[in-house]
Amino acid sequence: MTGGEVAGILVAVFWAILVSFLAVVLVRLAQTLRATTRLVADVTEQAVPLLADASATVRAAQTQLDRVDAIASDVQEVTSNASALSTTVASTFGGPLVKVAAFGYGVRQALSRRGDDAPAPETRRSVIVGRSVPPARRKKRKG
């Protein structure tokens, strides 16, 4: 055998090993692709009902949010009505009630003084430089 024949045999052996290696890789790749295809099909089968359930849940949540929105607007309307009612009651009865209370206080004071023959004690005090002066001292200074 010559050098060229040995080189040709070596190339043929390496070529056979390479083809065998590539065949094994292609068989494994085909198995992986089949498994991936099955996985995608299974996920699709499970995802479609899941998406339908999610869609139904979102619709139900939207319905509940619409109800809550209606309740919130009703509460806001009731609040504004209550505010308007309290303002109306305060303006209608507030002034006259204060006047009646003041009149009642005045009548009570007049009746309580009428029952006493002694004049009411003087409760006014003068303030001089931040302190109070009793009425007895004020009379002494005046007179």
mmCIF file of C-alpha atoms in Angstrom:
data_model
loop_
_atom_site.group_PDB
_atom_site.id
_atom_site.type_symbol
_atom_site.label_atom_id
_atom_site.label_comp_id
_atom_site.label_asym_id
_atom_site.label_seq_id
_atom_site.Cartn_x
_atom_site.Cartn_y
_atom_site.Cartn_z
ATOM 1 C CA MET A 1 0.000 0.000 0.000
ATOM 2 C CA THR A 2 1.110 3.316 -0.914
ATOM 3 C CA GLY A 3 0.851 6.500 1.060
ATOM 4 C CA GLY A 4 -2.121 7.690 -1.007
ATOM 5 C CA GLU A 5 -4.063 4.511 -0.374
ATOM 6 C CA VAL A 6 -3.461 4.760 3.404
ATOM 7 C CA ALA A 7 -4.593 8.388 3.348
ATOM 8 C CA GLY A 8 -7.692 7.404 1.359
ATOM 9 C CA ILE A 9 -8.538 4.642 3.871
ATOM 10 C CA LEU A 10 -8.076 7.084 6.800
ATOM 11 C CA VAL A 11 -10.311 9.664 5.148
ATOM 12 C CA ALA A 12 -12.937 6.986 4.445
ATOM 13 C CA VAL A 13 -12.877 5.814 8.106
ATOM 14 C CA PHE A 14 -13.146 9.371 9.458
ATOM 15 C CA TRP A 15 -15.927 10.044 6.964
ATOM 16 C CA ALA A 16 -17.817 6.930 8.154
ATOM 17 C CA ILE A 17 -17.393 7.974 11.813
ATOM 18 C CA LEU A 18 -18.602 11.506 11.001
ATOM 19 C CA VAL A 19 -21.661 10.233 9.130
ATOM 20 C CA SER A 20 -22.456 7.834 11.985
ATOM 21 C CA PHE A 21 -22.105 10.647 14.525
ATOM 22 C CA LEU A 22 -24.355 12.940 12.448
ATOM 23 C CA ALA A 23 -26.922 10.146 12.071
ATOM 24 C CA VAL A 24 -27.069 9.677 15.852
ATOM 25 C CA VAL A 25 -27.421 13.448 16.361
ATOM 26 C CA LEU A 26 -30.206 13.649 13.771
ATOM 27 C CA VAL A 27 -32.090 10.724 15.372
ATOM 28 C CA ARG A 28 -31.873 12.386 18.813
ATOM 29 C CA LEU A 29 -32.938 15.722 17.316
ATOM 30 C CA ALA A 30 -35.946 14.048 15.711
ATOM 31 C CA GLN A 31 -36.918 12.499 19.068
ATOM 32 C CA THR A 32 -36.588 15.884 20.768
ATOM 33 C CA LEU A 33 -38.746 17.549 18.119
ATOM 34 C CA ARG A 34 -41.438 14.866 18.520
ATOM 35 C CA ALA A 35 -41.433 15.327 22.281
ATOM 36 C CA THR A 36 -41.626 19.102 21.864
ATOM 37 C CA THR A 37 -44.534 18.749 19.454
ATOM 38 C CA ARG A 38 -46.395 16.544 21.949
ATOM 39 C CA LEU A 39 -45.673 19.022 24.736
ATOM 40 C CA VAL A 40 -46.961 21.964 22.703
ATOM 41 C CA ALA A 41 -50.100 20.005 21.805
ATOM 42 C CA ASP A 42 -50.724 19.136 25.466
ATOM 43 C CA VAL A 43 -50.168 22.730 26.555
ATOM 44 C CA THR A 44 -52.545 23.936 23.848
ATOM 45 C CA GLU A 45 -55.194 21.458 24.975
ATOM 46 C CA GLN A 46 -54.895 22.653 28.567
ATOM 47 C CA ALA A 47 -54.474 26.338 27.760
ATOM 48 C CA VAL A 48 -57.675 26.758 25.759
ATOM 49 C CA PRO A 49 -60.002 25.805 28.656
ATOM 50 C CA LEU A 50 -57.835 27.778 31.043
ATOM 51 C CA LEU A 51 -58.140 30.879 28.860
ATOM 52 C CA ALA A 52 -61.907 30.352 28.654
ATOM 53 C CA ASP A 53 -62.092 30.170 32.461
ATOM 54 C CA ALA A 54 -59.924 33.274 32.799
ATOM 55 C CA SER A 55 -62.163 35.116 30.362
ATOM 56 C CA ALA A 56 -65.262 34.142 32.362
ATOM 57 C CA THR A 57 -63.576 35.267 35.573
ATOM 58 C CA VAL A 58 -62.675 38.633 34.069
ATOM 59 C CA ARG A 59 -66.276 39.088 32.882
ATOM 60 C CA ALA A 60 -67.577 38.267 36.363
ATOM 61 C CA ALA A 61 -65.103 40.702 37.917
ATOM 62 C CA GLN A 62 -66.239 43.400 35.484
ATOM 63 C CA THR A 63 -69.859 42.774 36.477
ATOM 64 C CA GLN A 64 -68.957 43.101 40.152
ATOM 65 C CA LEU A 65 -66.998 46.289 39.480
ATOM 66 C CA ASP A 66 -70.012 47.732 37.662
ATOM 67 C CA ARG A 67 -72.156 46.949 40.704
ATOM 68 C CA VAL A 68 -69.630 48.519 43.061
ATOM 69 C CA ASP A 69 -69.482 51.590 40.840
ATOM 70 C CA ALA A 70 -73.282 51.893 40.959
ATOM 71 C CA ILE A 71 -73.233 51.523 44.752
ATOM 72 C CA ALA A 72 -70.485 54.150 45.077
ATOM 73 C CA SER A 73 -72.427 56.639 42.961
ATOM 74 C CA ASP A 74 -75.566 55.988 45.050
ATOM 75 C CA VAL A 75 -73.597 56.541 48.260
ATOM 76 C CA GLN A 76 -72.204 59.781 46.848
ATOM 77 C CA GLU A 77 -75.714 60.943 45.977
ATOM 78 C CA VAL A 78 -77.005 60.054 49.455
ATOM 79 C CA THR A 79 -74.079 61.903 51.019
ATOM 80 C CA SER A 80 -74.754 65.053 49.005
ATOM 81 C CA ASN A 81 -78.469 64.830 49.855
ATOM 82 C CA ALA A 82 -77.679 64.443 53.563
ATOM 83 C CA SER A 83 -75.344 67.417 53.395
ATOM 84 C CA ALA A 84 -77.991 69.526 51.687
ATOM 85 C CA LEU A 85 -80.592 68.413 54.241
ATOM 86 C CA SER A 86 -78.351 69.257 57.202
ATOM 87 C CA THR A 87 -77.600 72.664 55.702
ATOM 88 C CA THR A 88 -81.316 73.305 55.176
ATOM 89 C CA VAL A 89 -82.197 72.201 58.716
ATOM 90 C CA ALA A 90 -79.396 74.290 60.186
ATOM 91 C CA SER A 91 -80.425 77.394 58.284
ATOM 92 C CA THR A 92 -84.155 76.874 58.927
ATOM 93 C CA PHE A 93 -84.107 75.964 62.607
ATOM 94 C CA GLY A 94 -80.668 77.110 63.713
ATOM 95 C CA GLY A 95 -81.346 80.847 63.918
ATOM 96 C CA PRO A 96 -84.771 80.591 65.591
ATOM 97 C CA LEU A 97 -83.533 77.947 68.062
ATOM 98 C CA VAL A 98 -80.649 80.170 69.087
ATOM 99 C CA LYS A 99 -83.078 83.050 69.598
ATOM 100 C CA VAL A 100 -85.448 80.862 71.648
ATOM 101 C CA ALA A 101 -82.542 79.612 73.751
ATOM 102 C CA ALA A 102 -81.291 83.151 74.331
ATOM 103 C CA PHE A 103 -84.800 84.290 75.261
ATOM 104 C CA GLY A 104 -85.171 81.348 77.667
ATOM 105 C CA TYR A 105 -81.828 82.178 79.250
ATOM 106 C CA GLY A 106 -82.854 85.794 79.669
ATOM 107 C CA VAL A 107 -86.167 84.807 81.248
ATOM 108 C CA ARG A 108 -84.386 82.450 83.655
ATOM 109 C CA GLN A 109 -81.917 85.143 84.638
ATOM 110 C CA ALA A 110 -84.715 87.663 85.177
ATOM 111 C CA LEU A 111 -86.732 85.241 87.281
ATOM 112 C CA SER A 112 -83.731 84.241 89.367
ATOM 113 C CA ARG A 113 -82.864 87.891 90.081
ATOM 114 C CA ARG A 114 -86.449 88.767 90.784
ATOM 115 C CA GLY A 115 -86.591 86.165 93.529
ATOM 116 C CA ASP A 116 -83.492 87.662 95.205
ATOM 117 C CA ASP A 117 -84.011 91.072 96.820
ATOM 118 C CA ALA A 118 -80.299 91.669 97.016
ATOM 119 C CA PRO A 119 -78.666 93.142 93.952
ATOM 120 C CA ALA A 120 -76.507 90.849 91.931
ATOM 121 C CA PRO A 121 -72.841 90.919 92.939
ATOM 122 C CA GLU A 122 -70.532 92.691 90.577
ATOM 123 C CA THR A 123 -68.415 90.167 88.745
ATOM 124 C CA ARG A 124 -66.586 92.506 86.428
ATOM 125 C CA ARG A 125 -62.885 92.911 86.932
ATOM 126 C CA SER A 126 -60.481 95.421 85.538
ATOM 127 C CA VAL A 127 -57.239 94.297 84.016
ATOM 128 C CA ILE A 128 -54.171 96.352 84.728
ATOM 129 C CA VAL A 129 -50.933 95.338 83.064
ATOM 130 C CA GLY A 130 -51.929 91.751 82.650
ATOM 131 C CA ARG A 131 -53.380 91.137 86.118
ATOM 132 C CA SER A 132 -56.857 91.287 87.547
ATOM 133 C CA VAL A 133 -57.952 93.835 90.157
ATOM 134 C CA PRO A 134 -60.803 92.829 92.485
ATOM 135 C CA PRO A 135 -63.878 95.122 92.589
ATOM 136 C CA ALA A 136 -63.181 96.111 96.209
ATOM 137 C CA ARG A 137 -59.781 97.619 95.299
ATOM 138 C CA ARG A 138 -61.267 99.376 92.282
ATOM 139 C CA LYS A 139 -63.790 101.199 94.491
ATOM 140 C CA LYS A 140 -61.051 102.291 96.877
ATOM 141 C CA ARG A 141 -59.035 103.823 94.055
ATOM 142 C CA LYS A 142 -61.997 105.637 92.561
ATOM 143 C CA GLY A 143 -63.180 107.237 95.550
#
